[in-house]
Coordinates of C-alpha atoms in Angstrom, one line a residue:
Chain A
M17 CA -5.6 -37.6 25.1
S18 CA -4.4 -37.5 21.5
G19 CA -8.0 -37.4 20.4
A20 CA -8.8 -34.4 22.5
D21 CA -5.6 -32.8 21.2
S22 CA -6.5 -33.4 17.6
T23 CA -10.0 -32.0 18.0
K24 CA -8.5 -29.0 19.7
S25 CA -6.1 -28.4 17.0
G26 CA -8.8 -29.1 14.4
A27 CA -10.9 -26.4 16.0
A28 CA -8.0 -24.1 16.0
T29 CA -7.3 -24.6 12.3
A30 CA -10.9 -24.1 11.6
R31 CA -10.9 -20.9 13.5
Y32 CA -7.7 -19.7 11.7
A33 CA -8.5 -21.2 8.2
W34 CA -9.0 -18.6 5.5
K35 CA -12.5 -18.5 3.9
L36 CA -13.4 -16.7 0.8
R37 CA -15.5 -14.4 2.9
D38 CA -12.4 -13.3 4.9
V39 CA -10.3 -12.8 1.9
I40 CA -12.9 -10.7 0.1
L41 CA -13.4 -8.6 3.2
M42 CA -9.7 -8.0 3.4
A43 CA -9.5 -7.2 -0.2
I44 CA -12.3 -4.7 0.0
L45 CA -10.9 -3.2 3.1
G46 CA -7.6 -3.0 1.2
L47 CA -9.4 -1.2 -1.6
L48 CA -11.0 1.3 0.7
F49 CA -7.7 2.0 2.4
A50 CA -5.9 2.2 -0.9
I51 CA -8.2 5.0 -1.8
I52 CA -7.6 6.6 1.6
Y53 CA -3.8 6.1 1.2
L54 CA -3.8 7.9 -2.1
A55 CA -5.9 10.8 -0.8
V56 CA -3.6 11.0 2.3
F57 CA -0.6 10.9 -0.1
Q58 CA -1.8 14.0 -1.8
G59 CA -2.4 15.7 1.6
G60 CA 1.0 14.7 2.8
L61 CA 2.4 16.1 -0.4
A62 CA 0.8 19.5 0.2
L63 CA 2.1 19.5 3.7
S64 CA 5.6 18.6 2.7
A65 CA 5.5 21.2 0.0
L66 CA 4.7 23.8 2.7
L67 CA 7.6 22.5 4.7
T68 CA 10.1 22.3 1.8
P69 CA 11.7 25.7 2.2
A70 CA 12.6 24.8 5.8
G71 CA 14.1 21.5 4.6
L72 CA 11.6 19.7 6.8
A73 CA 9.5 18.3 3.9
N74 CA 9.8 14.8 5.4
Y75 CA 7.8 15.8 8.4
G76 CA 4.8 16.4 6.1
F77 CA 4.5 12.7 5.6
E78 CA 5.5 11.7 9.2
I79 CA 2.4 13.5 10.6
V80 CA 0.0 11.3 8.6
Y81 CA 2.3 8.2 8.4
G82 CA 0.1 6.2 10.8
V83 CA -2.7 6.1 8.3
W84 CA -0.6 3.7 6.2
F85 CA -0.8 1.1 9.0
M86 CA -4.6 1.3 9.4
A87 CA -5.6 -1.4 7.0
A88 CA -3.4 -4.0 8.8
T89 CA -4.6 -3.3 12.4
L90 CA -8.3 -2.9 11.5
A91 CA -8.5 -6.1 9.5
A92 CA -6.6 -8.0 12.2
Y93 CA -8.9 -6.5 14.8
I94 CA -12.0 -7.6 12.9
S95 CA -11.0 -11.1 11.8
Q96 CA -8.6 -11.8 14.7
K97 CA -6.6 -14.3 12.7
P98 CA -2.9 -14.7 12.3
G99 CA -1.8 -13.3 8.9
A100 CA -4.8 -11.0 8.5
A101 CA -2.7 -7.9 9.1
L102 CA 0.0 -8.9 6.7
L103 CA -2.4 -10.0 4.0
T104 CA -4.6 -6.9 4.1
E105 CA -1.6 -4.5 4.1
V106 CA -0.1 -6.2 1.1
L107 CA -3.5 -6.2 -0.7
A108 CA -3.9 -2.5 0.0
A109 CA -0.4 -1.8 -1.2
A110 CA -1.0 -3.8 -4.4
I111 CA -4.2 -2.1 -5.1
E112 CA -2.6 1.3 -4.4
L113 CA 0.1 0.4 -6.9
L114 CA -2.4 -0.5 -9.6
M115 CA -4.3 2.7 -9.0
G116 CA -1.1 4.5 -10.0
N117 CA 0.8 5.6 -7.0
S118 CA 4.0 7.5 -7.5
G119 CA 5.9 5.8 -4.7
G120 CA 6.8 3.1 -7.2
L121 CA 6.8 -0.7 -7.3
T122 CA 8.3 -1.2 -3.9
V123 CA 5.1 0.0 -2.3
V124 CA 4.2 -3.7 -2.3
L125 CA 7.4 -4.4 -0.5
T126 CA 6.7 -1.6 2.1
G127 CA 3.3 -3.3 2.5
V128 CA 5.0 -6.6 3.3
I129 CA 7.3 -4.9 5.8
Q130 CA 4.6 -2.9 7.5
G131 CA 2.4 -6.0 7.6
L132 CA 5.1 -8.0 9.2
G133 CA 5.6 -5.4 11.8
A134 CA 1.9 -5.5 12.7
E135 CA 2.0 -9.3 12.7
L136 CA 4.9 -9.2 15.2
G137 CA 2.9 -6.9 17.5
F138 CA -0.1 -9.3 17.6
A139 CA 2.1 -12.4 17.7
L140 CA 3.8 -11.1 20.9
F141 CA 0.4 -11.5 22.5
R142 CA 0.1 -14.9 20.9
Y143 CA -2.9 -13.7 18.8
K144 CA -5.0 -13.8 22.0
K145 CA -5.2 -10.2 23.0
W146 CA -7.1 -7.9 20.7
N147 CA -7.2 -4.6 22.5
L148 CA -5.7 -1.1 22.4
A149 CA -2.4 -2.5 23.8
S150 CA -1.8 -5.1 21.2
M151 CA -3.0 -2.7 18.4
S152 CA -0.6 0.0 19.7
L153 CA 2.3 -2.5 19.8
A154 CA 1.5 -3.6 16.3
S155 CA 1.4 0.0 15.0
V156 CA 4.7 0.8 16.8
F157 CA 6.4 -2.2 15.2
S158 CA 5.0 -1.3 11.8
A159 CA 6.4 2.2 12.2
L160 CA 9.8 0.9 13.4
F161 CA 10.1 -1.8 10.7
I162 CA 9.3 0.6 7.9
F163 CA 11.7 3.3 9.2
T164 CA 14.5 0.8 9.3
Y165 CA 13.9 -0.1 5.7
E166 CA 13.7 3.6 4.7
L167 CA 17.0 4.3 6.3
W168 CA 18.5 2.2 3.5
Y169 CA 15.9 2.5 0.7
L170 CA 15.4 6.2 0.9
S171 CA 19.0 6.8 2.0
Y172 CA 17.7 8.5 5.2
Y173 CA 21.0 7.7 6.8
L174 CA 22.3 10.6 4.8
L175 CA 20.3 12.9 7.1
S176 CA 21.5 14.1 10.5
P177 CA 20.5 11.9 13.4
A178 CA 18.6 14.8 15.2
V179 CA 16.3 15.1 12.2
L180 CA 15.8 11.3 12.0
A181 CA 15.0 11.1 15.8
G182 CA 12.4 13.7 15.4
Q183 CA 10.9 11.9 12.4
V184 CA 10.7 8.6 14.3
A185 CA 9.0 10.3 17.3
V186 CA 6.4 12.0 15.1
R187 CA 5.8 8.7 13.2
L188 CA 5.3 6.7 16.4
V189 CA 2.7 9.2 17.7
S190 CA 1.0 9.2 14.4
A191 CA 1.0 5.4 14.2
I192 CA -0.6 5.0 17.6
L193 CA -3.1 7.7 17.0
F194 CA -4.3 6.5 13.6
S195 CA -3.8 2.8 13.5
A196 CA -4.4 1.9 17.1
V197 CA -6.8 4.4 18.6
L198 CA -8.7 5.3 15.5
C199 CA -8.9 1.7 14.3
K200 CA -10.1 0.5 17.7
L201 CA -12.9 3.1 17.7
A202 CA -13.8 2.3 14.1
G203 CA -13.8 -1.5 14.7
D204 CA -15.9 -1.1 17.9
A205 CA -18.4 1.2 16.2
L206 CA -18.6 -1.3 13.3
A207 CA -19.2 -4.2 15.7
R208 CA -22.0 -2.3 17.4
T209 CA -23.9 -1.9 14.2
G210 CA -24.1 -5.7 14.0
V211 CA -22.6 -6.2 10.5
L212 CA -19.7 -8.1 11.9
K213 CA -21.7 -10.9 13.3
S214 CA -19.9 -13.6 11.3
Y215 CA -16.4 -12.2 12.2
A216 CA -14.5 -12.8 15.4
L217 CA -14.9 -9.2 16.6
G218 CA -18.7 -9.1 16.0
A219 CA -19.3 -12.5 17.5
R220 CA -17.7 -11.4 20.7
Q221 CA -20.0 -8.4 20.9
K222 CA -22.9 -8.7 23.3
G223 CA -26.3 -7.2 22.9
V224 CA -26.0 -6.6 19.2
R225 CA -29.0 -5.1 17.6
I226 CA -30.0 -7.7 15.0
Y227 CA -31.6 -6.1 12.0
A228 CA -30.4 -8.3 9.2
E229 CA -33.6 -10.5 8.9
D230 CA -36.2 -7.8 8.4
E231 CA -33.9 -5.6 6.5
A232 CA -32.8 -8.5 4.2
Q233 CA -36.5 -9.2 3.5
E234 CA -37.1 -5.6 2.5
V235 CA -34.1 -5.6 0.3
Q236 CA -35.2 -8.8 -1.4
K237 CA -38.6 -7.3 -2.0
S238 CA -37.1 -4.3 -3.6
W239 CA -35.0 -6.6 -5.8
R240 CA -38.1 -8.4 -7.0
R241 CA -39.8 -5.2 -8.0
Chain B
M15 CA 5.0 -3.2 -23.1
R16 CA 1.3 -4.2 -23.0
Q17 CA 2.0 -7.6 -24.5
L18 CA 4.5 -8.7 -21.8
N19 CA 3.5 -11.1 -19.1
P20 CA 2.3 -8.9 -16.2
S21 CA 3.7 -10.8 -13.3
L22 CA 7.1 -11.2 -14.9
K23 CA 7.0 -7.5 -15.8
A24 CA 6.2 -6.6 -12.3
L25 CA 9.0 -8.8 -11.0
S26 CA 11.6 -7.4 -13.4
L27 CA 10.6 -3.8 -12.5
L28 CA 10.7 -4.6 -8.8
L29 CA 14.3 -5.9 -9.2
L30 CA 15.2 -2.9 -11.2
T31 CA 13.9 -0.6 -8.4
L32 CA 15.9 -2.5 -5.8
L33 CA 19.0 -2.3 -7.9
L34 CA 18.6 1.5 -8.1
A35 CA 18.2 1.6 -4.4
A36 CA 21.4 -0.3 -3.9
L37 CA 23.4 1.7 -6.5
R38 CA 22.5 5.3 -5.4
Q39 CA 23.5 6.9 -8.7
P40 CA 21.5 10.1 -9.4
W41 CA 22.2 10.1 -13.1
L42 CA 21.2 6.4 -13.4
N43 CA 18.0 7.1 -11.5
L44 CA 17.2 10.0 -13.8
S45 CA 18.0 8.1 -17.0
V46 CA 15.9 5.1 -15.9
F47 CA 13.0 7.6 -15.3
A48 CA 13.5 9.1 -18.7
L49 CA 13.6 5.6 -20.3
C50 CA 10.4 4.6 -18.5
G51 CA 8.7 7.7 -19.6
L52 CA 9.7 7.0 -23.2
L53 CA 8.5 3.5 -23.0
M54 CA 5.2 4.7 -21.6
L55 CA 4.7 7.2 -24.4
L56 CA 5.6 4.5 -27.0
S57 CA 3.0 2.2 -25.6
G58 CA 0.3 4.7 -25.9
V59 CA 0.1 6.5 -22.5
R60 CA -1.3 10.0 -23.1
P61 CA 1.3 12.7 -22.5
R62 CA -1.1 14.7 -20.5
A63 CA -1.8 11.8 -18.1
L64 CA 1.9 11.3 -17.7
L65 CA 2.6 15.0 -17.0
L66 CA -0.1 15.0 -14.3
T67 CA 1.5 12.1 -12.5
V68 CA 5.0 13.6 -12.7
L69 CA 3.9 16.9 -11.1
P70 CA 3.6 15.5 -7.5
L71 CA 7.0 13.9 -8.0
L72 CA 8.6 17.2 -8.7
I73 CA 7.2 18.5 -5.3
L74 CA 8.4 15.3 -3.6
G75 CA 11.8 15.6 -5.2
A76 CA 12.2 19.2 -4.2
G77 CA 11.3 18.4 -0.7
L78 CA 13.9 15.7 -0.4
F79 CA 16.5 17.7 -2.1
F80 CA 16.3 20.5 0.5
S81 CA 16.1 18.0 3.4
G82 CA 19.3 16.5 2.1
Y83 CA 20.9 19.8 1.5
R84 CA 20.1 21.4 4.9
F85 CA 20.2 18.4 7.2
A86 CA 23.0 16.2 5.9
A87 CA 24.5 13.7 8.3
D88 CA 28.2 14.5 9.1
S89 CA 29.3 11.1 7.9
A90 CA 27.6 11.7 4.5
L91 CA 29.4 15.0 4.1
R92 CA 32.7 13.6 5.0
Q93 CA 32.3 10.7 2.6
V94 CA 31.6 12.9 -0.4
A95 CA 33.9 15.7 0.6
A96 CA 36.9 13.5 1.2
P97 CA 39.8 14.8 -0.7
G98 CA 40.7 12.6 -3.7
A99 CA 37.3 11.0 -3.7
A100 CA 35.9 12.5 -6.8
S101 CA 32.3 13.4 -6.3
P102 CA 30.5 10.8 -8.4
V103 CA 27.4 12.8 -9.0
L104 CA 28.5 16.2 -9.9
P105 CA 30.0 16.8 -13.3
F106 CA 30.3 20.5 -12.5
K107 CA 32.9 19.9 -9.8
N108 CA 35.0 23.0 -10.5
S109 CA 32.1 25.4 -10.6
L110 CA 31.4 28.2 -8.2
L111 CA 30.2 25.9 -5.5
S112 CA 32.6 25.4 -2.6
Q113 CA 33.5 21.8 -1.8
A114 CA 31.2 21.6 1.2
D115 CA 28.4 23.1 -0.7
A116 CA 28.9 20.7 -3.6
S117 CA 28.7 17.7 -1.3
R118 CA 25.5 19.1 0.2
V119 CA 24.1 19.5 -3.2
S120 CA 25.1 16.0 -4.2
N121 CA 23.6 14.7 -0.9
G122 CA 20.3 16.4 -1.9
L123 CA 20.5 15.1 -5.4
V124 CA 21.0 11.5 -4.2
L125 CA 17.9 11.8 -2.1
A126 CA 15.8 13.6 -4.7
S127 CA 16.7 11.7 -7.9
R128 CA 15.8 8.5 -6.1
V129 CA 12.1 9.6 -6.1
F130 CA 12.2 9.6 -9.9
G131 CA 14.2 6.4 -10.3
F132 CA 11.6 4.6 -8.2
A133 CA 8.5 6.2 -9.6
G134 CA 9.5 5.5 -13.3
P135 CA 9.2 1.7 -13.1
G136 CA 6.1 1.9 -10.9
L137 CA 4.3 4.1 -13.2
L138 CA 5.4 2.1 -16.2
L139 CA 3.7 -0.9 -14.6
A140 CA 0.6 0.9 -13.4
L141 CA -0.1 2.7 -16.7
T142 CA 0.7 0.0 -19.2
T143 CA -0.8 -3.1 -17.4
D144 CA -4.3 -4.5 -17.7
R145 CA -5.2 -5.2 -14.0
V146 CA -7.4 -8.2 -14.6
R147 CA -4.7 -9.7 -16.8
L148 CA -2.2 -9.1 -14.0
V149 CA -4.3 -10.9 -11.5
R150 CA -4.9 -13.8 -13.9
S151 CA -1.2 -14.1 -14.5
L152 CA -0.4 -14.0 -10.8
G153 CA -2.6 -17.1 -10.5
Q154 CA -1.2 -18.8 -13.5
S155 CA 2.5 -17.9 -13.6
L156 CA 3.2 -17.4 -9.9
R157 CA 0.7 -20.0 -8.6
L158 CA -1.1 -17.6 -6.3
P159 CA -4.0 -19.6 -4.7
P160 CA -7.3 -18.9 -6.4
L161 CA -8.6 -17.8 -3.0
F162 CA -6.5 -14.7 -3.4
T163 CA -6.9 -14.1 -7.1
Y164 CA -10.7 -14.2 -6.6
G165 CA -10.5 -11.9 -3.7
L166 CA -8.4 -9.4 -5.7
L167 CA -10.6 -9.6 -8.7
A168 CA -13.7 -9.1 -6.5
A169 CA -12.2 -6.1 -4.8
W170 CA -11.1 -4.6 -8.1
G171 CA -14.6 -5.1 -9.4
M172 CA -15.9 -3.1 -6.4
F173 CA -13.7 -0.1 -7.2
S174 CA -16.2 1.9 -9.1
Q175 CA -18.8 1.0 -6.5
M176 CA -16.6 2.4 -3.8
N177 CA -16.2 5.7 -5.6
L178 CA -19.9 5.9 -6.1
E179 CA -20.6 5.1 -2.5
Y180 CA -18.2 7.7 -1.4
A181 CA -20.0 10.3 -3.4
R182 CA -23.3 9.0 -2.1
A183 CA -22.3 9.2 1.5
R184 CA -21.2 12.8 1.1
A185 CA -24.4 13.7 -0.6
A186 CA -26.4 12.0 2.2
F187 CA -24.6 14.0 4.8
R188 CA -25.2 17.2 2.8
A189 CA -28.9 16.4 2.4
R190 CA -29.1 16.3 6.2
G191 CA -27.3 19.6 6.5
I192 CA -24.1 18.1 7.9
R193 CA -21.0 19.6 6.6
V194 CA -18.3 17.0 5.9
T195 CA -14.8 17.6 4.5
P196 CA -13.6 15.2 1.8
L197 CA -11.5 13.3 4.3
S198 CA -13.9 13.4 7.2
L199 CA -14.0 10.5 9.6
R200 CA -17.8 10.6 9.5
L201 CA -17.5 9.3 5.9
L202 CA -15.4 6.3 7.0
R203 CA -18.2 4.7 8.9
P204 CA -20.8 4.2 6.2
L205 CA -18.1 3.1 3.8
L206 CA -16.8 0.5 6.3
I207 CA -20.3 -0.8 6.9
K208 CA -20.9 -1.0 3.2
S209 CA -17.6 -2.8 2.7
V210 CA -18.4 -5.5 5.2
R211 CA -21.8 -6.1 3.7
W212 CA -20.6 -6.2 0.2
S213 CA -17.9 -8.7 1.0
E214 CA -20.5 -11.0 2.7
A215 CA -22.9 -10.8 -0.2
L216 CA -20.1 -11.3 -2.8
A217 CA -18.6 -14.2 -0.9
I218 CA -22.0 -16.0 -0.7
A219 CA -22.6 -15.3 -4.4
M220 CA -19.2 -16.6 -5.4
E221 CA -19.3 -19.7 -3.2
S222 CA -22.8 -20.5 -4.6
K223 CA -21.4 -20.4 -8.1
G224 CA -18.6 -22.8 -7.2
F225 CA -15.8 -20.3 -6.7
E226 CA -15.0 -21.6 -3.3
G227 CA -11.4 -20.7 -3.6
H228 CA -9.5 -23.9 -2.7
A229 CA -10.0 -26.1 -5.8
R230 CA -7.6 -25.7 -8.7
R231 CA -9.3 -24.7 -11.9
S232 CA -8.2 -24.7 -15.5
S233 CA -8.5 -21.3 -17.1
W234 CA -9.9 -20.2 -20.4
R235 CA -7.7 -17.1 -20.9
T236 CA -4.1 -18.0 -20.4
V237 CA -1.3 -15.5 -19.9
P238 CA 1.8 -17.1 -21.4
I239 CA 5.4 -16.3 -20.6
R240 CA 7.3 -15.6 -23.8
L241 CA 10.9 -15.0 -24.8
S242 CA 10.4 -11.2 -24.8
D243 CA 9.5 -11.4 -21.1
W244 CA 12.9 -12.9 -20.2
L245 CA 14.6 -10.4 -22.5
F246 CA 12.8 -7.6 -20.5
L247 CA 14.0 -9.2 -17.3
G248 CA 17.5 -9.2 -18.6
L249 CA 17.2 -5.5 -19.6
C250 CA 16.0 -4.6 -16.1
L251 CA 19.0 -6.3 -14.5
L252 CA 21.5 -4.4 -16.7
P253 CA 22.2 -1.8 -14.0
A254 CA 23.7 -4.6 -11.9
I255 CA 26.9 -4.1 -14.0
G256 CA 27.3 -1.0 -11.9
F257 CA 28.4 -3.1 -9.0
F258 CA 31.5 -4.2 -10.9
I259 CA 32.6 -0.9 -12.4

């Protein structure tokens, strides 16, 4: 009995153990999303500048806020490991900071908070369900976590409750749209191409077109030349 | 600034930012921003680069100011407008502004000045820190496992590749006569596929060279912690006095 248990837990730790491959994938996803985040930041800035005279500048960012949770849910969906969401979000935030973001140093802290929110969403399904529902829940928790923090950090509590309620509503819709629906579509599309064979999402995929062998040979030939 | 230990510098500046968030003093926020700007200029950041990064902040600050001005919470107004409670942020208390207006302005100022107070330390770190040195010191001073320092360094090394690939993907679409906007979702797919394949190839290459990520290694370039680092930490904690005044 105990032997069976230990092999089971051994298999579980092997499944959940971090490999360099996972970490590099997360870091590179983090990099990609850090670039996207900065681009979206400029877009949000333009939007909020338009809304400034109405005093609704905050909404400019709320509309695109869901983009900031994408790295977490996508990485978690691909690798399907506990901690992947948190780690990728933190990495993306750290890289964003190093690229010179104007949100300041606490961008790493916001990464931690958003990542923890996403982790909670997946953990409630005990890291067993990887579908639109769990991704939506993760996004919703990310959005709520970060909003609670902003109430204090950005002194949002100084704004009237009606404006804040509107902000939360817009942010939740944006979160589900970008970091659940869009990430699910992106992850599935990626799995269909076959590049994810060695990750949990790709391994689950049936009928994957395998091109790696012949293509790899061609690439090698081109390197030799 | 460039000589300081990067992890300790990051930690000090993070604490400073959190202090500013807790204190909510517009003039403190603005003076921290000015000080950070001065430090950046002293450590060789080009004024033009600095100006370009400050420009979006002005937009952001203006946006928050008007949000705070127009949509103040009742409690916030009462707090500031309470008779006897001298408005802590407005030196021009007896100006033409009515009391209610003054509290609205101060509400906006609290929100807006914060943007600058937060951005100052962040930019100071981003513009005066060598990235590779920062990652090295994270591993050495903060004991971050090599698995993650390698991951970060690898990703940072891919940065220029990523930009190149982005340009390439756009060019490829244009060559096929497909119009794509700079933030098009069509561009995301090739970039994601490339990311996955790069990370696989990189991981295999690194593992084959013995960078498997779990073993501790000694390092050739060390990033020491000096007395000046602790002094800087103390300097960053100075605003904490504000709690006692």
